[in-house]
CSV table of C-alpha atoms in Angstrom, one decimal:
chain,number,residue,atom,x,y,z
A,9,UNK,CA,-22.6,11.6,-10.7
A,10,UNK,CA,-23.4,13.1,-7.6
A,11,UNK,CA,-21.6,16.3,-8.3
A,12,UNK,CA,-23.9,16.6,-11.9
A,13,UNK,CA,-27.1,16.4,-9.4
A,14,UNK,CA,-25.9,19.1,-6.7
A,15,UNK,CA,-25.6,21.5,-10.2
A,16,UNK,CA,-28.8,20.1,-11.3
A,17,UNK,CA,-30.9,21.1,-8.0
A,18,UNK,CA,-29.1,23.9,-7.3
A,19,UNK,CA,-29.8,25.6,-11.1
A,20,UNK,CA,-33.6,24.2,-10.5
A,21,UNK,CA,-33.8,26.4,-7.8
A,22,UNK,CA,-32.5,29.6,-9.0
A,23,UNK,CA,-34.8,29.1,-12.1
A,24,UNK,CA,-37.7,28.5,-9.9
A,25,UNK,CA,-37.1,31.5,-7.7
A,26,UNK,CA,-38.8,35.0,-9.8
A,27,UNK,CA,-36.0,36.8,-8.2
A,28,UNK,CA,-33.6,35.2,-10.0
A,29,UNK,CA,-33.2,36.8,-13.7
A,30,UNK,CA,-30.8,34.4,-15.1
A,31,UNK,CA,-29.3,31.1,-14.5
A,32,UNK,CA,-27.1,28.8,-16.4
A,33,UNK,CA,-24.9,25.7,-15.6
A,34,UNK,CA,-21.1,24.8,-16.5
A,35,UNK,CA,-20.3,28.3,-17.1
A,36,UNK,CA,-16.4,28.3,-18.3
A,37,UNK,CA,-14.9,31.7,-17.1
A,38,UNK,CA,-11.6,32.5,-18.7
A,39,UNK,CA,-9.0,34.9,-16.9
A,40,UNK,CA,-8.0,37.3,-19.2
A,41,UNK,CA,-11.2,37.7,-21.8
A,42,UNK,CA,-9.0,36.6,-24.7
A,43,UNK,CA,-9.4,33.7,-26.6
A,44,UNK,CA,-6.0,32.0,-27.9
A,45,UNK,CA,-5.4,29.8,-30.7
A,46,UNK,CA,-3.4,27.4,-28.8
A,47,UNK,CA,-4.8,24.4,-26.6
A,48,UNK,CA,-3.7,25.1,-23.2
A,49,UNK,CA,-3.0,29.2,-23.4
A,50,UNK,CA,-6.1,30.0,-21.9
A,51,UNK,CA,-6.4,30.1,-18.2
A,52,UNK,CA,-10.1,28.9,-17.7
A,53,UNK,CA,-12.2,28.1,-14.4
A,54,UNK,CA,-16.1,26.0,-14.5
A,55,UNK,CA,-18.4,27.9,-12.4
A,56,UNK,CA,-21.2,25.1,-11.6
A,57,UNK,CA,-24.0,27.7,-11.4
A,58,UNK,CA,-23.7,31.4,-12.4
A,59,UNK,CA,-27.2,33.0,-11.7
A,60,UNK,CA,-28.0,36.7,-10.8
A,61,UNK,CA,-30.2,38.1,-8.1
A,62,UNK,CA,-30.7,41.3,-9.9
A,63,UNK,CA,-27.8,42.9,-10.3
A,64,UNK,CA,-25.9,40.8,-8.2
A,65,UNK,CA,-24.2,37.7,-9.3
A,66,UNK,CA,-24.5,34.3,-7.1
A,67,UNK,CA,-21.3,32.0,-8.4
A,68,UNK,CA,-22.5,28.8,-6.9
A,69,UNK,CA,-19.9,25.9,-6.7
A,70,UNK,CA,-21.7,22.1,-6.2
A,71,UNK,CA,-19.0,19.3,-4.3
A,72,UNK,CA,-20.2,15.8,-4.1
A,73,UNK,CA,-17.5,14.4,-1.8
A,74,UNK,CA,-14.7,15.0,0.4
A,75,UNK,CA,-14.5,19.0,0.2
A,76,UNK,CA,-10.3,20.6,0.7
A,77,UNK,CA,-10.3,24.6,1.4
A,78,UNK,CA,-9.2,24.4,-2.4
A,79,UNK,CA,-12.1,24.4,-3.5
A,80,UNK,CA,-13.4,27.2,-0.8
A,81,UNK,CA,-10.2,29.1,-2.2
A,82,UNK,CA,-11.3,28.9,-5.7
A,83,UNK,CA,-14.9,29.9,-5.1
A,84,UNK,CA,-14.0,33.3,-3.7
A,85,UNK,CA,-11.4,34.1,-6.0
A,86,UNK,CA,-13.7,33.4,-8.9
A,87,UNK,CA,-16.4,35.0,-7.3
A,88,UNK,CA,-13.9,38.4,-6.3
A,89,UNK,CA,-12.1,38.5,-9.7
A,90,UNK,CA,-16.0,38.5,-12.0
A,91,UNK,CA,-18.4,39.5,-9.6
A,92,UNK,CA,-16.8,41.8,-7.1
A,93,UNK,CA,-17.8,42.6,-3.5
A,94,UNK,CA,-21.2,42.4,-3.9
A,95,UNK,CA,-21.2,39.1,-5.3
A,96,UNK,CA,-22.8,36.0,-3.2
A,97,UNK,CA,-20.9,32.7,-3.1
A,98,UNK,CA,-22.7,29.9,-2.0
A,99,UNK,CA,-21.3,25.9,-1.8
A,100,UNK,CA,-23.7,23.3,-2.5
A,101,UNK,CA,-22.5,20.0,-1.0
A,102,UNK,CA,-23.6,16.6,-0.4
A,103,UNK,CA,-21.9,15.8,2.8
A,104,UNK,CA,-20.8,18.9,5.6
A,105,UNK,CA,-17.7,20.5,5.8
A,106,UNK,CA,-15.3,19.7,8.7
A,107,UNK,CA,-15.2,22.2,11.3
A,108,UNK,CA,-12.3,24.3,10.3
A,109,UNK,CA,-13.3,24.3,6.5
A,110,UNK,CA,-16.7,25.3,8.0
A,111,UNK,CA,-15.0,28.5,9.5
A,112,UNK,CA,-12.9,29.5,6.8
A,113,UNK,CA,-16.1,29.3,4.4
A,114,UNK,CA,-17.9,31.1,7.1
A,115,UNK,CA,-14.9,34.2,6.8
A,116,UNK,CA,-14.6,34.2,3.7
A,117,UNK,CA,-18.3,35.4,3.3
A,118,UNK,CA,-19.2,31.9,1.4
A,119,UNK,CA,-23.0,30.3,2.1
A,120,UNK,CA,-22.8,26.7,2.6
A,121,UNK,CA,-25.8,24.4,2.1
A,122,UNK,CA,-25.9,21.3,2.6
A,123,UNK,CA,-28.3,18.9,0.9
């Protein structure tokens, strides 16, 4: 789907890129670092693209459609909770963001490409 290619061109690039040490796609991120038995304990989140710049860590999140401030909302508390402040949060999207979404991605410090 479209959403499979955003990840696929925006891990290409990051591995292409020398600056870039390490890159990898679908990375499941869960909450608390502990790993329950149970189906369903675990609070998990999909990072599309995790990649590092150094020492800093870009969390990249890849929309193929409509975009909500959701998904703006989830980036940066992914991105604040694993990477901290000097982590880089970028969007890759297929289509551009409406105007307000566009500013609130714009103050919450979140790069928005569009391809």
């Amino acid at each position: 789907d479209a959403g499979c290619a955003l990840e696929l061109h925006a891990y290409f690039e990051k591995v292409q890129d020398e600056r870039y040490t390490d890159c990898r796609v679908g990375v499941h991120i869960d909450w608390d670092g502990i790993i329950h038995r149970e189906q369903g304990e675990d609070v998990l989140n999909e990072i599309d693209v995790l990649s590092l710049y150094g020492n800093v860590p870009v969390f990249i999140s890849c929309k193929g459609g409509n975009v909500d401030q959701m998904a703006l909302y989830e980036l940066d508390a992914v991105a604040g909770r694993f990477g901290g402040k000097y982590a880089k949060k970028v969007m890759v999207l297929s289509k551009e963001l409406s105007r307000g979404h566009a500013l609130r991605a714009e103050e919450m410090g979140i790069e928005v490409r569009v391809l």
